[in-house]
Amino acid sequence: MVFAVAQSHPARNCPLRRGRTFMGVRHAASSAFQARGIRENNKIDQRVHAIAADPRSSEALDPRSSEGIHASHERAKANNASINQRLWKERLGHRGTSSVVSREEALGTYQWAPGSGYKGKYALWQTMIREAKRAAEEEPVLASFFHMTVIMHSSLEKSLAFLLANKLSNTTLLGVQVTRLILDAYRDDPGLAEACVADLNAVFDRDPACETYLHGFCFFKGFQAIQVQRIAHWMWKNDRKSLAVALQSRMSEVFDVDIHPGATLGKGLMIDHASGVVIGETAVIGDNVSLLHHVTLGGSGTGTGVRHPTIGNGVLIGAGASVLGPVVLGANSKVGAGSVVVTDLPSHCVAVGVPARVVKRLDDSNVPSKDMDQIYDLVLEYII
């Protein structure tokens, strides 16, 4: 109802105005693009103020006015997001120039595909059953755990639902409820199980410490945290945001990994060790990406729209590195440990430092996330 809009504070309900302090729109009004957003925002303000002044007017009671204001708000949100990204680029010195690499290019090349030795869902599950039976015989102390977590279940999805529910449950979030929610997600979206299989293959292939698929599945918290986020993301997309955020909170408490349910994760993702990893709401991570512990994919400012990084396919980000703002990391690039990235990076490059600078160009055949080499390309020639 329009009357409900009129009762609320018009300045707070205007998307563009809400982010105006951060974006500095008043100081950048010389830009025609920004000025157009301001003019549209002012029109919304005038209409809302008019309705607030006389809630019984013909415009206030006309349903079409409500629809018009809603559409104007949506346009203002889009303008707000675009201005936020435009100003970010300008502040980083990219005024008048295009980005180093586009989001479409970073995510559109070197996409996920099963490689040699890849185990599909059925083959992976059968392998895990054999590994669990052998482990139960070799280590009687863990026999009941392996039987209850893996051997007694009929599918990978049911086993994972049982495992994650036992990790996440507490006095108010019951294990039976969590199990049912996870199974509902897997039934509704088969892509969740496909991504899980790709992630587990990635852990086994890239981490020498992962001796069996069973170990990665049962004991590697990076893999488990990713699967929780995928479930939370499904809930987020289905407008169950309170429950999605509740799972995020439990994931942070249990795994020391904080990934917003709004973030988009590609297939074949590995987070090694995983402690202290933070990934923000509008972050996008491509396929075959590897992250180390204490990596931050953070946003900047309070504006709406895309404010977190886009990580291209095949990227490796070293331990303790931070990537801040709506920047794009090109496909198959590498970020050294402890670096701080605040600008776009081209594809097939190595960047290190604070702020990060490109120090080397990689061969097109090099996929940093798969070889996991964090030293060779980062060490320059020194004379001692």
GROMACS .gro file of C-alpha atoms in nm:
model
  384
    1MET     CA    1   0.000   0.000   0.000
    2VAL     CA    2   0.117   0.353  -0.074
    3PHE     CA    3  -0.006   0.465   0.268
    4ALA     CA    4   0.251   0.233   0.429
    5VAL     CA    5   0.524   0.394   0.224
    6ALA     CA    6   0.405   0.737   0.324
    7GLN     CA    7   0.418   0.652   0.692
    8SER     CA    8   0.783   0.548   0.680
    9HIS     CA    9   1.070   0.792   0.662
   10PRO     CA   10   1.114   0.885   0.293
   11ALA     CA   11   1.484   0.955   0.320
   12ARG     CA   12   1.554   0.615   0.472
   13ASN     CA   13   1.349   0.433   0.209
   14CYS     CA   14   1.529   0.586  -0.087
   15PRO     CA   15   1.800   0.341  -0.199
   16LEU     CA   16   2.021   0.602  -0.365
   17ARG     CA   17   1.993   0.848  -0.081
   18ARG     CA   18   2.069   0.581   0.177
   19GLY     CA   19   2.416   0.524   0.028
   20ARG     CA   20   2.482   0.886  -0.063
   21THR     CA   21   2.723   0.963   0.221
   22PHE     CA   22   2.955   0.676   0.127
   23MET     CA   23   2.941   0.729  -0.246
   24GLY     CA   24   3.009   1.101  -0.234
   25VAL     CA   25   2.751   1.162  -0.506
   26ARG     CA   26   2.718   1.529  -0.413
   27HIS     CA   27   3.089   1.578  -0.477
   28ALA     CA   28   3.083   1.387  -0.808
   29ALA     CA   29   2.775   1.544  -0.964
   30SER     CA   30   2.979   1.665  -1.260
   31SER     CA   31   2.948   1.316  -1.404
   32ALA     CA   32   2.643   1.291  -1.627
   33PHE     CA   33   2.596   0.932  -1.519
   34GLN     CA   34   2.585   1.023  -1.152
   35ALA     CA   35   2.372   1.332  -1.213
   36ARG     CA   36   2.112   1.119  -1.389
   37GLY     CA   37   2.089   0.895  -1.081
   38ILE     CA   38   2.046   1.200  -0.858
   39ARG     CA   39   1.766   1.341  -1.075
   40GLU     CA   40   1.576   1.012  -1.067
   41ASN     CA   41   1.627   0.992  -0.693
   42ASN     CA   42   1.492   1.343  -0.645
   43LYS     CA   43   1.178   1.254  -0.840
   44ILE     CA   44   1.119   0.963  -0.604
   45ASP     CA   45   1.171   1.194  -0.306
   46GLN     CA   46   0.917   1.443  -0.438
   47ARG     CA   47   0.651   1.178  -0.493
   48VAL     CA   48   0.702   1.019  -0.153
   49HIS     CA   49   0.695   1.358   0.021
   50ALA     CA   50   0.373   1.450  -0.161
   51ILE     CA   51   0.204   1.128  -0.053
   52ALA     CA   52   0.330   1.170   0.303
   53ALA     CA   53   0.185   1.523   0.315
   54ASP     CA   54  -0.159   1.407   0.202
   55PRO     CA   55  -0.209   1.029   0.244
   56ARG     CA   56  -0.575   1.061   0.135
   57SER     CA   57  -0.495   1.225  -0.197
   58SER     CA   58  -0.595   1.058  -0.523
   59GLU     CA   59  -0.231   0.967  -0.595
   60ALA     CA   60  -0.187   0.806  -0.254
   61LEU     CA   61  -0.499   0.594  -0.299
   62ASP     CA   62  -0.422   0.497  -0.660
   63PRO     CA   63  -0.266   0.146  -0.673
   64ARG     CA   64  -0.077   0.249  -0.986
   65SER     CA   65   0.113   0.506  -0.782
   66SER     CA   66   0.240   0.234  -0.552
   67GLU     CA   67   0.354   0.031  -0.852
   68GLY     CA   68   0.523   0.335  -1.001
   69ILE     CA   69   0.712   0.413  -0.682
   70HIS     CA   70   0.821   0.050  -0.650
   71ALA     CA   71   0.954   0.053  -1.008
   72SER     CA   72   1.133   0.381  -0.941
   73HIS     CA   73   1.292   0.234  -0.631
   74GLU     CA   74   1.418  -0.061  -0.835
   75ARG     CA   75   1.569   0.173  -1.094
   76ALA     CA   76   1.731   0.374  -0.816
   77LYS     CA   77   1.882   0.057  -0.670
   78ALA     CA   78   2.032  -0.029  -1.007
   79ASN     CA   79   2.170   0.324  -1.044
   80ASN     CA   80   2.309   0.302  -0.691
   81ALA     CA   81   2.492  -0.022  -0.767
   82SER     CA   82   2.635   0.112  -1.092
   83ILE     CA   83   2.749   0.438  -0.934
   84ASN     CA   84   2.908   0.249  -0.645
   85GLN     CA   85   3.117   0.041  -0.885
   86ARG     CA   86   3.197   0.337  -1.111
   87LEU     CA   87   3.322   0.549  -0.824
   88TRP     CA   88   3.530   0.262  -0.691
   89LYS     CA   89   3.711   0.235  -1.024
   90GLU     CA   90   3.762   0.612  -1.039
   91ARG     CA   91   3.905   0.626  -0.687
   92LEU     CA   92   4.157   0.358  -0.781
   93GLY     CA   93   4.283   0.564  -1.071
   94HIS     CA   94   4.091   0.397  -1.352
   95ARG     CA   95   3.899   0.710  -1.453
   96GLY     CA   96   3.825   0.707  -1.819
   97THR     CA   97   3.970   0.359  -1.877
   98SER     CA   98   3.812   0.016  -1.895
   99SER     CA   99   3.869  -0.262  -1.642
  100VAL     CA  100   4.173  -0.484  -1.679
  101VAL     CA  101   3.946  -0.785  -1.715
  102SER     CA  102   3.568  -0.819  -1.721
  103ARG     CA  103   3.365  -1.041  -1.490
  104GLU     CA  104   3.240  -1.231  -1.792
  105GLU     CA  105   3.593  -1.301  -1.916
  106ALA     CA  106   3.720  -1.403  -1.570
  107LEU     CA  107   3.434  -1.650  -1.521
  108GLY     CA  108   3.379  -1.754  -1.882
  109THR     CA  109   3.719  -1.908  -1.957
  110TYR     CA  110   3.873  -2.224  -1.810
  111GLN     CA  111   3.542  -2.336  -1.663
  112TRP     CA  112   3.509  -2.652  -1.461
  113ALA     CA  113   3.518  -2.984  -1.644
  114PRO     CA  114   3.597  -3.334  -1.512
  115GLY     CA  115   3.960  -3.422  -1.575
  116SER     CA  116   4.149  -3.748  -1.588
  117GLY     CA  117   4.104  -3.953  -1.272
  118TYR     CA  118   3.788  -3.763  -1.176
  119LYS     CA  119   3.538  -3.972  -0.980
  120GLY     CA  120   3.171  -3.911  -1.043
  121LYS     CA  121   2.916  -3.929  -0.764
  122TYR     CA  122   2.850  -4.303  -0.780
  123ALA     CA  123   3.218  -4.403  -0.816
  124LEU     CA  124   3.315  -4.161  -0.540
  125TRP     CA  125   3.052  -4.298  -0.303
  126GLN     CA  126   3.154  -4.658  -0.364
  127THR     CA  127   3.518  -4.563  -0.302
  128MET     CA  128   3.425  -4.394   0.023
  129ILE     CA  129   3.231  -4.699   0.141
  130ARG     CA  130   3.536  -4.920   0.083
  131GLU     CA  131   3.764  -4.670   0.255
  132ALA     CA  132   3.527  -4.644   0.554
  133LYS     CA  133   3.508  -5.022   0.599
  134ARG     CA  134   3.885  -5.054   0.583
  135ALA     CA  135   3.933  -4.762   0.825
  136ALA     CA  136   3.682  -4.911   1.069
  137GLU     CA  137   3.881  -5.236   1.075
  138GLU     CA  138   4.215  -5.060   1.116
  139GLU     CA  139   4.095  -4.820   1.388
  140PRO     CA  140   3.830  -4.976   1.615
  141VAL     CA  141   3.795  -4.654   1.817
  142LEU     CA  142   3.645  -4.485   1.509
  143ALA     CA  143   3.448  -4.786   1.387
  144SER     CA  144   3.113  -4.662   1.518
  145PHE     CA  145   3.177  -4.316   1.373
  146PHE     CA  146   3.249  -4.449   1.027
  147HIS     CA  147   2.950  -4.683   1.039
  148MET     CA  148   2.706  -4.411   1.147
  149THR     CA  149   2.850  -4.139   0.923
  150VAL     CA  150   2.918  -4.332   0.600
  151ILE     CA  151   2.861  -4.706   0.587
  152MET     CA  152   2.498  -4.718   0.705
  153HIS     CA  153   2.377  -4.457   0.452
  154SER     CA  154   2.254  -4.530   0.104
  155SER     CA  155   2.388  -4.221  -0.072
  156LEU     CA  156   2.646  -3.945  -0.054
  157GLU     CA  157   2.375  -3.685   0.008
  158LYS     CA  158   2.232  -3.868   0.310
  159SER     CA  159   2.577  -3.926   0.456
  160LEU     CA  160   2.671  -3.559   0.418
  161ALA     CA  161   2.338  -3.443   0.563
  162PHE     CA  162   2.397  -3.660   0.870
  163LEU     CA  163   2.756  -3.538   0.909
  164LEU     CA  164   2.677  -3.167   0.873
  165ALA     CA  165   2.367  -3.186   1.094
  166ASN     CA  166   2.572  -3.334   1.376
  167LYS     CA  167   2.829  -3.057   1.333
  168LEU     CA  168   2.578  -2.771   1.320
  169SER     CA  169   2.308  -2.878   1.565
  170ASN     CA  170   2.270  -2.719   1.908
  171THR     CA  171   1.999  -2.687   2.172
  172THR     CA  172   1.775  -2.473   1.949
  173LEU     CA  173   1.875  -2.598   1.604
  174LEU     CA  174   1.797  -2.968   1.624
  175GLY     CA  175   1.993  -3.223   1.426
  176VAL     CA  176   1.679  -3.385   1.282
  177GLN     CA  177   1.562  -3.047   1.152
  178VAL     CA  178   1.896  -2.967   0.993
  179THR     CA  179   1.915  -3.311   0.830
  180ARG     CA  180   1.571  -3.265   0.676
  181LEU     CA  181   1.657  -2.915   0.551
  182ILE     CA  182   1.978  -3.036   0.384
  183LEU     CA  183   1.804  -3.330   0.218
  184ASP     CA  184   1.529  -3.096   0.094
  185ALA     CA  185   1.796  -2.877  -0.066
  186TYR     CA  186   1.963  -3.175  -0.237
  187ARG     CA  187   1.630  -3.300  -0.371
  188ASP     CA  188   1.537  -2.957  -0.504
  189ASP     CA  189   1.873  -2.878  -0.663
  190PRO     CA  190   2.082  -3.172  -0.791
  191GLY     CA  191   2.358  -2.923  -0.872
  192LEU     CA  192   2.443  -2.905  -0.502
  193ALA     CA  193   2.552  -3.270  -0.499
  194GLU     CA  194   2.744  -3.223  -0.824
  195ALA     CA  195   2.933  -2.930  -0.673
  196CYS     CA  196   3.003  -3.135  -0.359
  197VAL     CA  197   3.157  -3.414  -0.567
  198ALA     CA  198   3.370  -3.163  -0.759
  199ASP     CA  199   3.487  -3.005  -0.432
  200LEU     CA  200   3.585  -3.339  -0.279
  201ASN     CA  201   3.776  -3.436  -0.594
  202ALA     CA  202   3.955  -3.101  -0.574
  203VAL     CA  203   4.059  -3.161  -0.213
  204PHE     CA  204   4.194  -3.508  -0.291
  205ASP     CA  205   4.380  -3.390  -0.604
  206ARG     CA  206   4.535  -3.070  -0.464
  207ASP     CA  207   4.607  -3.143  -0.098
  208PRO     CA  208   4.885  -3.398  -0.041
  209ALA     CA  209   4.772  -3.426   0.323
  210CYS     CA  210   4.441  -3.577   0.206
  211GLU     CA  211   4.529  -3.946   0.177
  212THR     CA  212   4.175  -4.073   0.109
  213TYR     CA  213   3.843  -3.930  -0.004
  214LEU     CA  214   3.706  -4.041   0.332
  215HIS     CA  215   3.950  -3.819   0.521
  216GLY     CA  216   3.857  -3.513   0.317
  217PHE     CA  217   3.486  -3.584   0.358
  218CYS     CA  218   3.485  -3.655   0.731
  219PHE     CA  219   3.764  -3.440   0.872
  220PHE     CA  220   3.852  -3.144   0.646
  221LYS     CA  221   3.658  -2.845   0.773
  222GLY     CA  222   3.722  -2.637   0.461
  223PHE     CA  223   3.530  -2.888   0.250
  224GLN     CA  224   3.253  -2.912   0.509
  225ALA     CA  225   3.218  -2.533   0.544
  226ILE     CA  226   3.180  -2.498   0.167
  227GLN     CA  227   2.897  -2.753   0.166
  228VAL     CA  228   2.719  -2.569   0.449
  229GLN     CA  229   2.744  -2.244   0.252
  230ARG     CA  230   2.601  -2.409  -0.058
  231ILE     CA  231   2.299  -2.520   0.145
  232ALA     CA  232   2.266  -2.173   0.299
  233HIS     CA  233   2.292  -2.018  -0.050
  234TRP     CA  234   2.005  -2.239  -0.167
  235MET     CA  235   1.797  -2.111   0.126
  236TRP     CA  236   1.901  -1.753   0.052
  237LYS     CA  237   1.784  -1.783  -0.311
  238ASN     CA  238   1.455  -1.935  -0.194
  239ASP     CA  239   1.388  -1.635   0.031
  240ARG     CA  240   1.455  -1.821   0.357
  241LYS     CA  241   1.711  -1.563   0.456
  242SER     CA  242   1.676  -1.587   0.833
  243LEU     CA  243   1.750  -1.958   0.822
  244ALA     CA  244   2.036  -1.901   0.578
  245VAL     CA  245   2.196  -1.646   0.809
  246ALA     CA  246   2.143  -1.880   1.106
  247LEU     CA  247   2.341  -2.150   0.923
  248GLN     CA  248   2.611  -1.895   0.842
  249SER     CA  249   2.636  -1.809   1.210
  250ARG     CA  250   2.667  -2.175   1.313
  251MET     CA  251   2.923  -2.236   1.038
  252SER     CA  252   3.133  -1.949   1.170
  253GLU     CA  253   3.112  -2.083   1.526
  254VAL     CA  254   3.186  -2.445   1.435
  255PHE     CA  255   3.442  -2.412   1.155
  256ASP     CA  256   3.587  -2.062   1.207
  257VAL     CA  257   3.486  -1.991   0.847
  258ASP     CA  258   3.250  -1.703   0.767
  259ILE     CA  259   3.097  -1.717   0.418
  260HIS     CA  260   2.784  -1.511   0.358
  261PRO     CA  261   2.495  -1.716   0.212
  262GLY     CA  262   2.459  -1.458  -0.065
  263ALA     CA  263   2.807  -1.534  -0.203
  264THR     CA  264   2.826  -1.742  -0.521
  265LEU     CA  265   3.074  -2.032  -0.525
  266GLY     CA  266   3.185  -2.223  -0.834
  267LYS     CA  267   3.263  -2.592  -0.865
  268GLY     CA  268   3.590  -2.751  -0.764
  269LEU     CA  269   3.655  -2.505  -0.480
  270MET     CA  270   3.913  -2.593  -0.216
  271ILE     CA  271   3.978  -2.396   0.104
  272ASP     CA  272   4.289  -2.544   0.262
  273HIS     CA  273   4.301  -2.536   0.646
  274ALA     CA  274   4.022  -2.275   0.619
  275SER     CA  275   4.059  -2.107   0.959
  276GLY     CA  276   3.979  -1.737   0.949
  277VAL     CA  277   3.842  -1.728   0.593
  278VAL     CA  278   3.588  -1.448   0.535
  279ILE     CA  279   3.385  -1.412   0.213
  280GLY     CA  280   3.128  -1.134   0.176
  281GLU     CA  281   2.774  -1.124   0.044
  282THR     CA  282   2.827  -1.017  -0.318
  283ALA     CA  283   3.152  -1.208  -0.376
  284VAL     CA  284   3.163  -1.442  -0.674
  285ILE     CA  285   3.416  -1.727  -0.690
  286GLY     CA  286   3.467  -1.912  -1.016
  287ASP     CA  287   3.546  -2.277  -1.084
  288ASN     CA  288   3.863  -2.460  -0.975
  289VAL     CA  289   3.967  -2.193  -0.724
  290SER     CA  290   4.198  -2.263  -0.428
  291LEU     CA  291   4.208  -2.047  -0.115
  292LEU     CA  292   4.436  -2.080   0.186
  293HIS     CA  293   4.357  -1.997   0.548
  294HIS     CA  294   4.286  -1.639   0.662
  295VAL     CA  295   4.190  -1.521   0.313
  296THR     CA  296   3.946  -1.228   0.310
  297LEU     CA  297   3.722  -1.142   0.015
  298GLY     CA  298   3.586  -0.821   0.161
  299GLY     CA  299   3.367  -0.532   0.058
  300SER     CA  300   3.419  -0.160   0.084
  301GLY     CA  301   3.174   0.105   0.197
  302THR     CA  302   2.805   0.089   0.276
  303GLY     CA  303   2.661   0.127  -0.073
  304THR     CA  304   2.438  -0.140  -0.219
  305GLY     CA  305   2.516  -0.341  -0.529
  306VAL     CA  306   2.832  -0.540  -0.600
  307ARG     CA  307   3.089  -0.442  -0.339
  308HIS     CA  308   3.295  -0.762  -0.307
  309PRO     CA  309   3.548  -0.925  -0.540
  310THR     CA  310   3.495  -1.153  -0.836
  311ILE     CA  311   3.752  -1.433  -0.841
  312GLY     CA  312   3.808  -1.584  -1.184
  313ASN     CA  313   3.840  -1.952  -1.265
  314GLY     CA  314   4.161  -2.129  -1.167
  315VAL     CA  315   4.282  -1.860  -0.924
  316LEU     CA  316   4.507  -1.935  -0.625
  317ILE     CA  317   4.501  -1.694  -0.327
  318GLY     CA  318   4.772  -1.746  -0.067
  319ALA     CA  319   4.739  -1.752   0.310
  320GLY     CA  320   4.643  -1.427   0.478
  321ALA     CA  321   4.576  -1.240   0.153
  322SER     CA  322   4.294  -0.985   0.132
  323VAL     CA  323   4.103  -0.889  -0.182
  324LEU     CA  324   3.892  -0.581  -0.117
  325GLY     CA  325   3.615  -0.409  -0.309
  326PRO     CA  326   3.439  -0.495  -0.639
  327VAL     CA  327   3.761  -0.585  -0.817
  328VAL     CA  328   3.805  -0.870  -1.065
  329LEU     CA  329   4.085  -1.126  -1.055
  330GLY     CA  330   4.142  -1.270  -1.400
  331ALA     CA  331   4.140  -1.642  -1.467
  332ASN     CA  332   4.444  -1.847  -1.362
  333SER     CA  333   4.602  -1.564  -1.165
  334LYS     CA  334   4.793  -1.604  -0.838
  335VAL     CA  335   4.799  -1.381  -0.528
  336GLY     CA  336   5.090  -1.419  -0.287
  337ALA     CA  337   5.044  -1.480   0.085
  338GLY     CA  338   4.978  -1.168   0.290
  339SER     CA  339   4.906  -0.948  -0.013
  340VAL     CA  340   4.631  -0.687  -0.028
  341VAL     CA  341   4.459  -0.660  -0.366
  342VAL     CA  342   4.255  -0.343  -0.435
  343THR     CA  343   4.269  -0.331  -0.817
  344ASP     CA  344   4.175  -0.564  -1.100
  345LEU     CA  345   4.433  -0.826  -1.195
  346PRO     CA  346   4.474  -0.958  -1.550
  347SER     CA  347   4.455  -1.326  -1.630
  348HIS     CA  348   4.767  -1.545  -1.601
  349CYS     CA  349   4.962  -1.320  -1.367
  350VAL     CA  350   5.128  -1.328  -1.025
  351ALA     CA  351   5.062  -1.040  -0.784
  352VAL     CA  352   5.229  -0.979  -0.448
  353GLY     CA  353   5.270  -0.698  -0.196
  354VAL     CA  354   5.073  -0.432  -0.011
  355PRO     CA  355   4.914  -0.307  -0.224
  356ALA     CA  356   4.956  -0.601  -0.462
  357ARG     CA  357   5.149  -0.545  -0.784
  358VAL     CA  358   5.189  -0.777  -1.081
  359VAL     CA  359   5.540  -0.925  -1.077
  360LYS     CA  360   5.516  -1.200  -1.335
  361ARG     CA  361   5.322  -1.326  -1.636
  362LEU     CA  362   5.231  -1.696  -1.635
  363ASP     CA  363   5.205  -1.931  -1.929
  364ASP     CA  364   4.852  -1.981  -2.057
  365SER     CA  365   4.875  -2.350  -1.968
  366ASN     CA  366   4.953  -2.276  -1.601
  367VAL     CA  367   4.663  -2.331  -1.358
  368PRO     CA  368   4.783  -2.200  -1.018
  369SER     CA  369   4.491  -2.340  -0.820
  370LYS     CA  370   4.580  -2.694  -0.923
  371ASP     CA  371   4.959  -2.695  -0.879
  372MET     CA  372   4.923  -2.505  -0.544
  373ASP     CA  373   5.278  -2.367  -0.579
  374GLN     CA  374   5.302  -2.070  -0.343
  375ILE     CA  375   5.678  -2.009  -0.372
  376TYR     CA  376   5.827  -2.057  -0.718
  377ASP     CA  377   5.656  -1.773  -0.903
  378LEU     CA  378   5.679  -1.535  -0.606
  379VAL     CA  379   6.055  -1.551  -0.540
  380LEU     CA  380   6.247  -1.296  -0.742
  381GLU     CA  381   6.621  -1.297  -0.803
  382TYR     CA  382   6.813  -1.166  -0.504
  383ILE     CA  383   7.187  -1.111  -0.467
  384ILE     CA  384   7.307  -1.170  -0.113
   0.00000   0.00000   0.00000
